[in-house]
PDB file of C-alpha atoms in Angstrom:
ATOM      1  CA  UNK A   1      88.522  69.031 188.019  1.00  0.00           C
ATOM      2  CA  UNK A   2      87.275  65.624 189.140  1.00  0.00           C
ATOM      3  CA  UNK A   3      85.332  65.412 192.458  1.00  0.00           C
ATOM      4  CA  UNK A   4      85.172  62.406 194.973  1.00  0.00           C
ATOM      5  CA  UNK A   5      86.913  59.419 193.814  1.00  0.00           C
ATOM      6  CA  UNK A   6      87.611  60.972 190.792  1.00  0.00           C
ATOM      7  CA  UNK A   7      90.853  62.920 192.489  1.00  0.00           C
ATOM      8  CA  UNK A   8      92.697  59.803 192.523  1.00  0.00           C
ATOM      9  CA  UNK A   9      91.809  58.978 188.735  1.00  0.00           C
ATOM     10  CA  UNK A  10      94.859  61.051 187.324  1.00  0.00           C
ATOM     11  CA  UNK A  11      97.457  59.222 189.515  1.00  0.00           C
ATOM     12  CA  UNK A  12      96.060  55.920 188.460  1.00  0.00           C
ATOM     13  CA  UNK A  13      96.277  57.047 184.567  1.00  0.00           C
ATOM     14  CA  UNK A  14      99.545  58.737 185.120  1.00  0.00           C
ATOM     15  CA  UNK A  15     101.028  55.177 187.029  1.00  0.00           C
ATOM     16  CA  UNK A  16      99.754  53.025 184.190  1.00  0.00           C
ATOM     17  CA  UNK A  17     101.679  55.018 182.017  1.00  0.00           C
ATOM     18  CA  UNK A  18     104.784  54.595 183.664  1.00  0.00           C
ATOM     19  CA  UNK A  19     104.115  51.003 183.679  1.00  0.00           C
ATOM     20  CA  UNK A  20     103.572  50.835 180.220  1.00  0.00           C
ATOM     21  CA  UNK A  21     106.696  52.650 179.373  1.00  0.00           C
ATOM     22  CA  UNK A  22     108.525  49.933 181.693  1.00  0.00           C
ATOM     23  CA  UNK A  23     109.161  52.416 184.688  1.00  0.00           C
ATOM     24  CA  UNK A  24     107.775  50.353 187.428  1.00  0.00           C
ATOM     25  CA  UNK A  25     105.092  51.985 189.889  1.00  0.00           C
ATOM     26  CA  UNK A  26     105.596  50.963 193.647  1.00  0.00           C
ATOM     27  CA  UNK A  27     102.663  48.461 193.379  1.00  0.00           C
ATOM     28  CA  UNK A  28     104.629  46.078 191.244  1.00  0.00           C
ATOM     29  CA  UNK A  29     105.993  42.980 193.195  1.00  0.00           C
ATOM     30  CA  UNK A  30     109.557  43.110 194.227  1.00  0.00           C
ATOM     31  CA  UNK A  31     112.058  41.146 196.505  1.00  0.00           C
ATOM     32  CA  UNK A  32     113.459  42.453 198.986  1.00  0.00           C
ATOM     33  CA  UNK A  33     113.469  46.061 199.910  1.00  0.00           C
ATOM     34  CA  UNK A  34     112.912  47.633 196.222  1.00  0.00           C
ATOM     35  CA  UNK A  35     116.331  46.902 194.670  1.00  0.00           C
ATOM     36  CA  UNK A  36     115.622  48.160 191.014  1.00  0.00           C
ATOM     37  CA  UNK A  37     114.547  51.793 190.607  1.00  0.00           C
ATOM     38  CA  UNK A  38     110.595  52.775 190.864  1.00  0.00           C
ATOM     39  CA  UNK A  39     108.783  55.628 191.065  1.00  0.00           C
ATOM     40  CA  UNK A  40     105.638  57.117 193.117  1.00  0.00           C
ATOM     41  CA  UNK A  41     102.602  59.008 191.592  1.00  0.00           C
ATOM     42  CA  UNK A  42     100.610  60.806 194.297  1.00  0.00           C
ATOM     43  CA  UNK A  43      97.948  63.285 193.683  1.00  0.00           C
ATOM     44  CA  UNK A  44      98.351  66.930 194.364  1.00  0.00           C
ATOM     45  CA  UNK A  45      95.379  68.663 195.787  1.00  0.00           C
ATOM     46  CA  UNK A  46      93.339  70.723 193.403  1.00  0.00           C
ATOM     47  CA  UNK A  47      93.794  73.507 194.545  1.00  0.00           C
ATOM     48  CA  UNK A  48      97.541  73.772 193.473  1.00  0.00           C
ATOM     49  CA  UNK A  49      96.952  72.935 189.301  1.00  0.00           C
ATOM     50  CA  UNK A  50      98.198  74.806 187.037  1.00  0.00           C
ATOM     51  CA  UNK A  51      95.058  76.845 185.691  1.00  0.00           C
ATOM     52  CA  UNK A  52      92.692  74.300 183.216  1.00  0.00           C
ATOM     53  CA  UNK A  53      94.255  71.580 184.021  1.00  0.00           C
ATOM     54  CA  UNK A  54      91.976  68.043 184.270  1.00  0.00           C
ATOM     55  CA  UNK A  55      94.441  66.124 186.438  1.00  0.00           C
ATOM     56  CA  UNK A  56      97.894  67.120 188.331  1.00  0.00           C
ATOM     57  CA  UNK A  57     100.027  64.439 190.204  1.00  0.00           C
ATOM     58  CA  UNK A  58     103.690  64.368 191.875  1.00  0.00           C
ATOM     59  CA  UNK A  59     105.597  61.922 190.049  1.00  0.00           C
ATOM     60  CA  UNK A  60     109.148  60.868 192.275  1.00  0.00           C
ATOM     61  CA  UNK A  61     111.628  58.781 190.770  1.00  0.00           C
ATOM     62  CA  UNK A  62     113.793  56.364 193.189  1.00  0.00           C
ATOM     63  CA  UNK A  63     117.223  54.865 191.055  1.00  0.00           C
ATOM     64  CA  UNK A  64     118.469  51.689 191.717  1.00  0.00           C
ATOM     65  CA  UNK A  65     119.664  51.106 195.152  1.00  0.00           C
ATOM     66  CA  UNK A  66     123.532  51.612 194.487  1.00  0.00           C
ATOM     67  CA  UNK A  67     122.247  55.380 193.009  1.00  0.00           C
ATOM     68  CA  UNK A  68     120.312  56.102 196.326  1.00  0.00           C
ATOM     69  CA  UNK A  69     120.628  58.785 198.678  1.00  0.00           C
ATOM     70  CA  UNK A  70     121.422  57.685 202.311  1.00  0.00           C
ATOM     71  CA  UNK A  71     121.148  59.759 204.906  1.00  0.00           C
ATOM     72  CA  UNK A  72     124.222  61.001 206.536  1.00  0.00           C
ATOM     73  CA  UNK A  73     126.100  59.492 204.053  1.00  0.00           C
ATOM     74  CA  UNK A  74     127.887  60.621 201.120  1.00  0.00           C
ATOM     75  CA  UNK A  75     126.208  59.770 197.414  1.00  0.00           C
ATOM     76  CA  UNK A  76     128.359  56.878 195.696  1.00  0.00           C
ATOM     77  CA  UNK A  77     130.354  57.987 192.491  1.00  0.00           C
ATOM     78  CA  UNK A  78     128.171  59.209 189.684  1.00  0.00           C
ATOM     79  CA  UNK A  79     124.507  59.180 191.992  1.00  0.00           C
ATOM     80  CA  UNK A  80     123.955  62.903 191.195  1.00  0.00           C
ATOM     81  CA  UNK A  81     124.613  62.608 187.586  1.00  0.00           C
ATOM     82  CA  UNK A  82     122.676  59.423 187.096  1.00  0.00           C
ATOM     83  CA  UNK A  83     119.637  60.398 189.311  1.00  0.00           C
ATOM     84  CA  UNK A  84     119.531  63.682 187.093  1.00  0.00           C
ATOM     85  CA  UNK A  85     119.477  61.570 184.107  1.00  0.00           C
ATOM     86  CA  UNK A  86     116.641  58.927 185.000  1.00  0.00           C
ATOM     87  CA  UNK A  87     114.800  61.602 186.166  1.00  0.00           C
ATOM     88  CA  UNK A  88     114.310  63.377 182.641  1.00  0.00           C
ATOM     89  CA  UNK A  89     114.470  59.501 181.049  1.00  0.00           C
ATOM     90  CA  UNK A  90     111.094  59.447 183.087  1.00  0.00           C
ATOM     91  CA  UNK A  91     110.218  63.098 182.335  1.00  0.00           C
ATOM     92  CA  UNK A  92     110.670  62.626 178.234  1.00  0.00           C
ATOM     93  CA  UNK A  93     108.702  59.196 178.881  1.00  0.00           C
ATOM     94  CA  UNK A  94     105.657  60.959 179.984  1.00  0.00           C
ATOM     95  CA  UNK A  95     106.037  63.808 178.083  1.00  0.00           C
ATOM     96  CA  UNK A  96     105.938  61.297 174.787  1.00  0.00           C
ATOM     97  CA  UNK A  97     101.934  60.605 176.143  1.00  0.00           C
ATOM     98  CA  UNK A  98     101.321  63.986 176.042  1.00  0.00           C
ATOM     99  CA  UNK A  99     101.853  65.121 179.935  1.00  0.00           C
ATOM    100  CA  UNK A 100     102.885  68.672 180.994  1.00  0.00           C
ATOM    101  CA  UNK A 101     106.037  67.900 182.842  1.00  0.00           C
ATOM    102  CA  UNK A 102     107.983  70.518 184.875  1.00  0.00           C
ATOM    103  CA  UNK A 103     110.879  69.134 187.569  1.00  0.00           C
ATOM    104  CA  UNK A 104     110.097  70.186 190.582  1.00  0.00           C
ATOM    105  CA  UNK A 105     112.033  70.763 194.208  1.00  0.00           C
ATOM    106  CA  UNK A 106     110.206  68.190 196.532  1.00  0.00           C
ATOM    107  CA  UNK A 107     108.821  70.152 199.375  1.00  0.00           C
ATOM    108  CA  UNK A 108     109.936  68.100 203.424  1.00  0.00           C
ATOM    109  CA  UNK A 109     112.391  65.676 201.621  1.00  0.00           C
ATOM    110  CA  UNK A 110     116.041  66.230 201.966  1.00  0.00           C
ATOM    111  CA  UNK A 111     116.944  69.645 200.383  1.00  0.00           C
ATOM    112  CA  UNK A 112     117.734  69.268 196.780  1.00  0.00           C
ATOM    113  CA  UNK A 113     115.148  65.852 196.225  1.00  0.00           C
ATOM    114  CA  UNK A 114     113.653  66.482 193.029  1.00  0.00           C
ATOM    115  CA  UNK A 115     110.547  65.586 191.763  1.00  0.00           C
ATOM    116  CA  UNK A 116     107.925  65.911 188.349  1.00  0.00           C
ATOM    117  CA  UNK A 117     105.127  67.784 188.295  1.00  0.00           C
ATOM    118  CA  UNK A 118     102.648  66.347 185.646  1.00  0.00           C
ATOM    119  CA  UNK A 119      99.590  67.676 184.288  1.00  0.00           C
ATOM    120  CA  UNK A 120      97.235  67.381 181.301  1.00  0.00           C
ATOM    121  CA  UNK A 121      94.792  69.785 179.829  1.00  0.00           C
ATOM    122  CA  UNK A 122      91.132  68.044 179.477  1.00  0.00           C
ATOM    123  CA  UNK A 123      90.604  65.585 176.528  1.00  0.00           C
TER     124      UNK A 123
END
């Protein structure tokens, strides 16, 4: 398990390769407020990976704006469906660079937010 600085190391490796597989990373410009879909990586304290693992993150996929969840509103037509399927598109994506991936409930969000949990054995 990396110490110091080194925590942060597996988000930055697991962001780069969303942005190489075209899944944009919240520190890519955008107009506006975030139209297109994105997603987060955020590191998961070490103390919660999976036994052997060199790096863990949280990995959160947000759709396009017209697929977003708004609070105490209804989801438009299809939302569900199509969140469910971007999520694995970004699931399969990372499992294609050799990533652990398991879908995850995201804990404090609204009930039923899911995320990825990704993780890589050393080497």
């Amino acid at each position: 398990m990396p110490g110091g600085s080194g925590y942060y190391t597996g988000a930055g490796e697991v962001a780069e390769r969303l942005a190489r597989a075209g899944l944009t990373t919240p520190q890519d410009r955008r107009p506006g407020s975030r139209p297109g879909e994105f997603c987060t990586v955020e590191a998961t304290p070490p103390d919660t990976w999976p036994a052997g693992a060199a790096l863990c993150v949280e990995v959160t996929h947000f759709p396009a704006a017209a697929f977003r969840w708004r609070f105490g509103r209804d989801d438009p037509p299809g939302a569900a469906e199509h969140r469910r399927e971007r999520l694995e598109a970004v699931a399969a994506a990372l499992r294609e660079s050799g990533y652990t991936v398991e879908v995850v409930e995201r804990g404090g969000w609204r009930p039923g937010q899911l995320a990825l949990r990704v993780h890589r054995a050393p080497g």
